CSV table of C-alpha atoms in Angstrom, one decimal:
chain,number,residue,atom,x,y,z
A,1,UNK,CA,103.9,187.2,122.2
A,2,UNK,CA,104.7,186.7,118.5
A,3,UNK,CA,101.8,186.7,116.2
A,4,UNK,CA,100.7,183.7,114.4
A,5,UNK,CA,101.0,184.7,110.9
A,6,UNK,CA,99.1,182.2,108.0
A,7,UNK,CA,101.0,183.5,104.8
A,8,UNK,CA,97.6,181.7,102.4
A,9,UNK,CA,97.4,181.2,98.9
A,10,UNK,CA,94.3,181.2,97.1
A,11,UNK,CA,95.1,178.7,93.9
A,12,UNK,CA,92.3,179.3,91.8
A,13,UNK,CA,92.2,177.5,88.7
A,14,UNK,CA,91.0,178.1,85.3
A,15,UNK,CA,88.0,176.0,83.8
A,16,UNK,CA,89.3,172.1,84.0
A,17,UNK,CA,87.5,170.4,80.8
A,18,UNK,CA,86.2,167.2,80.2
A,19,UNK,CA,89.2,166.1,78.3
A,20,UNK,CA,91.6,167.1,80.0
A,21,UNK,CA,93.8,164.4,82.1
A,22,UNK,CA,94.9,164.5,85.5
A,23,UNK,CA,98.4,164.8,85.1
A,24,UNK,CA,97.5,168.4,82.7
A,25,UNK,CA,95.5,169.3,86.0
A,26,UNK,CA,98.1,168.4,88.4
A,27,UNK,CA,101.1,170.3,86.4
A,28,UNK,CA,98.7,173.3,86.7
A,29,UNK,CA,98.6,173.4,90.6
A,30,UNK,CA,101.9,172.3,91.2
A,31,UNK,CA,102.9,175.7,88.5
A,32,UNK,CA,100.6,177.3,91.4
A,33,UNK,CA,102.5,175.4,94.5
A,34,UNK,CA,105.6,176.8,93.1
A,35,UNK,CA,104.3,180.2,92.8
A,36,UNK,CA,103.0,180.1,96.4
A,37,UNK,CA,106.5,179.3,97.3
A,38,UNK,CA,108.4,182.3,96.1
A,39,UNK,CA,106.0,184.3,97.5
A,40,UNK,CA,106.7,182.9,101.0
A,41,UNK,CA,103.4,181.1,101.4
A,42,UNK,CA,102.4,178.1,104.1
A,43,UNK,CA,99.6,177.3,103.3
A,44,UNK,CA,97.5,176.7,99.2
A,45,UNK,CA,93.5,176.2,98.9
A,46,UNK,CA,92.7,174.7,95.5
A,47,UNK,CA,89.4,174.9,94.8
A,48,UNK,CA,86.2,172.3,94.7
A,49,UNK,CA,86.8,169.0,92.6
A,50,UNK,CA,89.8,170.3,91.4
A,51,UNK,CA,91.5,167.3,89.7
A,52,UNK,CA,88.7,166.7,87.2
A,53,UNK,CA,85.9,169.0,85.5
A,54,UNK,CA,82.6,169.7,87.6
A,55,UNK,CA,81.1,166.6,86.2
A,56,UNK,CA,77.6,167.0,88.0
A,57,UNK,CA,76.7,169.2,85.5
A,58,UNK,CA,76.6,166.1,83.1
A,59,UNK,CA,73.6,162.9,83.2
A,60,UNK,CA,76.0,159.7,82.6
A,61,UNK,CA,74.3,156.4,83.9
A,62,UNK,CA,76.7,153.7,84.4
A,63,UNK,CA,79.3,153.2,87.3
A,64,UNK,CA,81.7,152.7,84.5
A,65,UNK,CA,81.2,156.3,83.7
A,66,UNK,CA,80.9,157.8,86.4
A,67,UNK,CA,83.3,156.1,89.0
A,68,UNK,CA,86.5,157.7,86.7
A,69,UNK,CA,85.9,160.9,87.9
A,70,UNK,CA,86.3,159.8,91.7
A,71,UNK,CA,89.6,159.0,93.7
A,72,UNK,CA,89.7,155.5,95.1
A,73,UNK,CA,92.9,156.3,97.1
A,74,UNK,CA,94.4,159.6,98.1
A,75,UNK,CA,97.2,160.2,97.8
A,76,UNK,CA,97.4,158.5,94.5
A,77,UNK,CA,100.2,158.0,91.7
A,78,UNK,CA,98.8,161.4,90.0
A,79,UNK,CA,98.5,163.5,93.3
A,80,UNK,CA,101.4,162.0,94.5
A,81,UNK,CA,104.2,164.9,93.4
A,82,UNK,CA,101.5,167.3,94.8
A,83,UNK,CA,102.1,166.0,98.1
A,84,UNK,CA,105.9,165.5,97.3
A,85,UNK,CA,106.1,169.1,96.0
A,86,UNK,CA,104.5,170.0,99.5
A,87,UNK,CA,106.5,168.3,101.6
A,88,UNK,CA,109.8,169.9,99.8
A,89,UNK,CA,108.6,173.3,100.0
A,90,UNK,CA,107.1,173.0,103.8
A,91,UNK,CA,103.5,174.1,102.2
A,92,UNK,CA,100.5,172.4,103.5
A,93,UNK,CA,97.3,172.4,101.3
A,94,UNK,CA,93.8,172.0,100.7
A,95,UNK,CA,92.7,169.9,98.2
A,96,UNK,CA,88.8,168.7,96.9
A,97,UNK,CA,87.7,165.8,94.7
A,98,UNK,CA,85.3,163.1,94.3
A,99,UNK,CA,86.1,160.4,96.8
A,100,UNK,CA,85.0,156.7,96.5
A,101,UNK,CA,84.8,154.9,100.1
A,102,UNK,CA,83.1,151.2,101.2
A,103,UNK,CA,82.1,150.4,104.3
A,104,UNK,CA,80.0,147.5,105.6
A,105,UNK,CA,76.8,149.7,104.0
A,106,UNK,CA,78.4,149.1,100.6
A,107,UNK,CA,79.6,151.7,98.6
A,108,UNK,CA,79.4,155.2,98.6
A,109,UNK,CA,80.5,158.5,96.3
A,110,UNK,CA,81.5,161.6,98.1
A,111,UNK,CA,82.4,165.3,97.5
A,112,UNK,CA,85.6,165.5,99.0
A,113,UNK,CA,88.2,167.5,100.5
A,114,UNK,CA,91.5,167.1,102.8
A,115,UNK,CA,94.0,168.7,104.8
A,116,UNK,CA,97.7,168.2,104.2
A,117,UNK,CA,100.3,169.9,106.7
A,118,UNK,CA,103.4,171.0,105.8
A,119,UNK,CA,105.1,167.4,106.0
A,120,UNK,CA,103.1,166.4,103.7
A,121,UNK,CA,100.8,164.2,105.7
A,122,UNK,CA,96.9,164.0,105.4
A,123,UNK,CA,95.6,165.8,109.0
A,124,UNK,CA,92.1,166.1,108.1
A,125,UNK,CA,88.7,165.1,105.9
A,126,UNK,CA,85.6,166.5,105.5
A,127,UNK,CA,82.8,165.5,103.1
A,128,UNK,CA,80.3,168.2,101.5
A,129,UNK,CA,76.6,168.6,103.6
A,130,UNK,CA,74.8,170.5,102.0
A,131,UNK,CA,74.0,169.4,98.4
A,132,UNK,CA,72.7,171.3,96.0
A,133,UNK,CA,70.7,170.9,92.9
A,134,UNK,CA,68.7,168.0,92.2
A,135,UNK,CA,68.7,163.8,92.1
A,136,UNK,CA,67.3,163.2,88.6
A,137,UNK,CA,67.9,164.6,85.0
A,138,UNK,CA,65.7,167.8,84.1
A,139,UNK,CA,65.7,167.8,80.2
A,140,UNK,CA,64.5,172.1,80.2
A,141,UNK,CA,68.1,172.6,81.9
A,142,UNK,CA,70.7,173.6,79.2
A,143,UNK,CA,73.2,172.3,82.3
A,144,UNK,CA,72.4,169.9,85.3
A,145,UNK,CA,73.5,170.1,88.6
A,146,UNK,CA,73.2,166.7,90.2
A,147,UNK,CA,75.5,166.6,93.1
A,148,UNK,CA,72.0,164.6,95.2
A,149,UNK,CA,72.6,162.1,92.1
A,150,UNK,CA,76.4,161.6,92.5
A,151,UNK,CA,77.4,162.2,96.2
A,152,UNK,CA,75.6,160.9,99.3
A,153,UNK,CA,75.4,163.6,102.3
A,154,UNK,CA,78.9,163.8,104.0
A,155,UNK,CA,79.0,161.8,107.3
A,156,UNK,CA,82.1,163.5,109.2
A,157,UNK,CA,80.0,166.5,110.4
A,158,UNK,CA,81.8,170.1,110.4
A,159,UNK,CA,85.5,169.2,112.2
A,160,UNK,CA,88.2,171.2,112.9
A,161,UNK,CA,92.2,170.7,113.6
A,162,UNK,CA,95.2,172.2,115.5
A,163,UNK,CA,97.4,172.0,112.9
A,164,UNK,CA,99.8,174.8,111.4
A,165,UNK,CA,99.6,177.3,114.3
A,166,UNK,CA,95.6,177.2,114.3
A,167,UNK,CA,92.7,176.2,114.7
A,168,UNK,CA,91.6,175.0,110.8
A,169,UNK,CA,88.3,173.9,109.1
A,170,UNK,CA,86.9,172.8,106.0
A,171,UNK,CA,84.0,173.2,104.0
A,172,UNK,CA,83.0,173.4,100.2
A,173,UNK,CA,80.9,175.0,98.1
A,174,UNK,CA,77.2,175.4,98.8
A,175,UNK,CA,77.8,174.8,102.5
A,176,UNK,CA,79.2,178.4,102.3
A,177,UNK,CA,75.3,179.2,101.9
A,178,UNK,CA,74.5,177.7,105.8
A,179,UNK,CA,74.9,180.0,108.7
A,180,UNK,CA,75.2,176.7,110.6
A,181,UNK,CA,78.3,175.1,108.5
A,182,UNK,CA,80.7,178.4,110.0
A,183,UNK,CA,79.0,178.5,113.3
A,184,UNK,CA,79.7,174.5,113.5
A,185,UNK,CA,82.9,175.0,113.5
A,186,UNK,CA,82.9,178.8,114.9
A,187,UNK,CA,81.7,176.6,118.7
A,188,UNK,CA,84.5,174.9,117.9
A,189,UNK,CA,87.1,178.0,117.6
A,190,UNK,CA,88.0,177.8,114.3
A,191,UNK,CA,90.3,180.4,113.2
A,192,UNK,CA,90.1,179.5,109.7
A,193,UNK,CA,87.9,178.2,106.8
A,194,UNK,CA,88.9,176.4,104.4
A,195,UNK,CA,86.7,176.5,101.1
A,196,UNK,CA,86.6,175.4,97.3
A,197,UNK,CA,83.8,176.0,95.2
A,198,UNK,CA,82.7,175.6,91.7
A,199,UNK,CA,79.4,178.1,90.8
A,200,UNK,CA,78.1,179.0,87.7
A,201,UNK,CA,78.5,182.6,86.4
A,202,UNK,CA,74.6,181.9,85.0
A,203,UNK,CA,71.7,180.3,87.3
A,204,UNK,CA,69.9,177.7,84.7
A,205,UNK,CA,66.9,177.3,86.5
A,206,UNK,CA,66.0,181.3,87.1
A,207,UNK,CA,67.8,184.4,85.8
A,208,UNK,CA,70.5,185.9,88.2
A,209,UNK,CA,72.8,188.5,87.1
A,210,UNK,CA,76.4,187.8,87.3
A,211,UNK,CA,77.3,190.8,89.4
A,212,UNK,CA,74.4,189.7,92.2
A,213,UNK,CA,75.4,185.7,91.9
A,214,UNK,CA,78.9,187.3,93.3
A,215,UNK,CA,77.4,189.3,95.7
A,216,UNK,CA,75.5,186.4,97.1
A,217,UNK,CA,78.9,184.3,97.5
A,218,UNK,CA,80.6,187.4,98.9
A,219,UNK,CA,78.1,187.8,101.4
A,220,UNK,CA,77.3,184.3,102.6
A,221,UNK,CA,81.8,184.3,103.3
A,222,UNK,CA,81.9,187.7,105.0
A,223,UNK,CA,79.1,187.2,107.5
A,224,UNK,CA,79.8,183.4,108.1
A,225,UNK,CA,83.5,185.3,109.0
A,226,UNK,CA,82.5,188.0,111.0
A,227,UNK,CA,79.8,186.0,113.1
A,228,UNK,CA,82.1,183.4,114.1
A,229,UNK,CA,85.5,185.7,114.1
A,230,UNK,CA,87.4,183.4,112.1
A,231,UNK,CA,89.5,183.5,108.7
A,232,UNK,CA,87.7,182.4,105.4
A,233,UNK,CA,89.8,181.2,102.4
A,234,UNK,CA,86.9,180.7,99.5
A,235,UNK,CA,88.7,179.6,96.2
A,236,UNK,CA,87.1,178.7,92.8
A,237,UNK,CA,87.6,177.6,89.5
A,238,UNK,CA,86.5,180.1,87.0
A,239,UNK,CA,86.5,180.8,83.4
A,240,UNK,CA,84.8,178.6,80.6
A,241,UNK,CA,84.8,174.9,81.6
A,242,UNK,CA,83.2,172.9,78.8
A,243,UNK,CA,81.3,175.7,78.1
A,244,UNK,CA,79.9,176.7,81.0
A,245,UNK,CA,80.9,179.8,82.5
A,246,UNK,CA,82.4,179.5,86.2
A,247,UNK,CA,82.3,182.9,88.2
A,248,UNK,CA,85.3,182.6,89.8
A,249,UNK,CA,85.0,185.3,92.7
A,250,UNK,CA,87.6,184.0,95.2
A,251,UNK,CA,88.5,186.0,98.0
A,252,UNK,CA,90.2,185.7,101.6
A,253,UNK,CA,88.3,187.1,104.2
A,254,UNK,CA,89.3,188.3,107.7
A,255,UNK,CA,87.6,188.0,111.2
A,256,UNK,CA,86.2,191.4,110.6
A,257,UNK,CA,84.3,190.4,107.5
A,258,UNK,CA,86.5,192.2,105.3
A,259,UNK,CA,87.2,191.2,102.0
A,260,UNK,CA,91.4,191.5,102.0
A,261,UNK,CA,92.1,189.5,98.4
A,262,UNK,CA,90.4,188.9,95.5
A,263,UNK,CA,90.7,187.2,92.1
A,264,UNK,CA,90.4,189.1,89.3
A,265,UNK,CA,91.0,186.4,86.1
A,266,UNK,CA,89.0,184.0,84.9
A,267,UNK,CA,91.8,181.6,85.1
A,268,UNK,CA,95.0,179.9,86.8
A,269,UNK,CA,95.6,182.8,90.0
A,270,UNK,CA,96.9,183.4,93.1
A,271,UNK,CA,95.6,185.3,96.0
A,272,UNK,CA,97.9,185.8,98.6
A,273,UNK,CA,97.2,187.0,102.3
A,274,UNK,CA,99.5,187.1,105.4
A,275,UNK,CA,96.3,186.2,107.6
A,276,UNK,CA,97.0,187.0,111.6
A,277,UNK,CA,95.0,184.2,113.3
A,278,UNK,CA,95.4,186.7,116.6
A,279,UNK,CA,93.4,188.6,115.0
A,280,UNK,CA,90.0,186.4,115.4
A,281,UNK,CA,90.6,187.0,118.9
A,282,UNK,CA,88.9,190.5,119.5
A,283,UNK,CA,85.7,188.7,118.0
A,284,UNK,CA,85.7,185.7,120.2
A,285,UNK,CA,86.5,187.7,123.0
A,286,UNK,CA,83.6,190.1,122.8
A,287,UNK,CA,80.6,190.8,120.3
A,288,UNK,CA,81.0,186.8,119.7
A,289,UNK,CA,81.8,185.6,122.9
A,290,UNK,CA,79.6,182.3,122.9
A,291,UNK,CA,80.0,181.4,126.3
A,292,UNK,CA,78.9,185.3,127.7
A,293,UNK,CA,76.1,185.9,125.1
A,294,UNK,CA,74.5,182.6,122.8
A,295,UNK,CA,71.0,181.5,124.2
A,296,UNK,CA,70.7,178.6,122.9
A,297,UNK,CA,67.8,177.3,124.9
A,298,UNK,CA,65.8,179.5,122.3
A,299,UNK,CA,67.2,178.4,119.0
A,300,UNK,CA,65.9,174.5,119.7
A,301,UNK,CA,63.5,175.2,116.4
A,302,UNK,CA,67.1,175.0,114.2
A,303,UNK,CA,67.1,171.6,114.7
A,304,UNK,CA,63.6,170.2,116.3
């Protein structure tokens, strides 16, 4: 049997500020696309909200501020030569960004993130759970984080989709913090994670150093990895981003919980990993086989 090799670039981008425009964004990644490309690669992660500066960290008031930093269709005119670009190459990608939807409950603002395969076709959407932060402005904060003020909860629980040889899933940011966002889709056999992120290199509610805030994000990857024997692609943005210092920190993870690429700048990088999705089977097979060992008659507290 031949394996099933993911060749996965990790496209993490430099700080994206306030003024810059789409199209300067969009030149950036496809710069990154193109770079996946020579190096052989299938499949790109960009990171969370990647098309426009992490604009929770900002109290604006109006929809006439606030609605310009969300997509109201996607693919777009702007995105469009990402998806172009893809389709030529034979890359698929993951992509995040505010999303503006209406249904018949009116209007609603979401973190965002899809699935392109390698045709260039959108195969999947998922919409960030757990939100972090706070709903209202908090004047001792030098920086805000009000995702529960932009974004309503996603509504398309934790999916996954055969697509590219695997089993694929997505998730974003501080879901990477939940056991139960990986084990979701772990009951699910995912065989890869897909995950942007945007977190600050300084915690402005309470004093973290920088070396343990990474730690933190390293760990909540591995063991969400290990315990569900699946792939993890965790991508940032990092570097100063109207003047707030992103950690970066991405990495690729393997079944094992392994760390087997990192980022190293604190700007526009690629990680690359040649990830074996055979290779989540010894986990599923054995110390997490789900079927032989979970109890879950006695975990009914996690959701009672």
């Amino acid at each position: 049997m031949m394996a099933r090799i993911v060749k996965v670039a990790g496209a993490q981008l430099g700080g994206v500020q306030r003024a810059e425009t789409r199209e300067a964004v969009v030149a950036r990644m496809l710069a990154l696309m193109d770079q996946a490309f020579e190096r052989g690669c299938d499949l790109v992660v960009y990171p969370e909200l990647a098309l426009t500066t992490f604009f929770p960290r900002y109290h604006v008031t109006t929809a006439e501020e606030i609605d310009p930093w969300f997509e109201t269709e996607m693919p777009n005119a702007v995105v469009q030569p990402l998806f172009d670009r893809a389709r030529k190459y034979g890359i698929g990608f993951y992509l995040g960004y505010g999303e503006i939807a209406e249904d018949d409950s009116g209007k609603h603002r979401y973190n965002t993130s899809i699935l392109v395969d390698k045709s260039g076709f959108i195969v999947g959407k998922y919409r960030k759970i757990h939100l972090p932060g706070h709903s209202g402005y908090e004047s001792e904060r030098d920086f805000q984080t009000l995702e529960k003020y932009y974004f309503s909860v996603g509504n398309l629980g934790f999916p996954v989709w055969n697509t590219m040889g695997g089993v694929m899933g997505m998730c974003i940011c501080n879901d990477r913090r939940w056991p139960e966002t990986f084990r979701v889709m772990g009951l699910q056999g995912v065989e890869m994670v897909l995950l942007g992120f945007n977190t600050p290199t300084l915690n402005h509610k309470y004093f973290e150093p920088p070396h343990l805030r990474v730690f933190y994000s390293d760990l909540c990857v591995q063991a969400g990895a290990y315990q569900n024997s699946t792939w993890v692609v965790a991508v940032a943005k990092a570097g100063n981003e109207d003047g707030q210092h992103l950690m970066g920190a991405s990495v690729i993870v393997a079944p094992t919980g392994q760390i087997v690429a990192r980022s190293y700048t604190d700007g526009d990088e690629l990680i690359i990993a040649a990830c074996d999705l055979d290779e989540c089977r010894a986990g599923k097979e054995n110390m997490f086989n789900f079927n032989a060992h979970r109890r879950p008659e006695h975990y009914r507290l996690l959701v009672e």
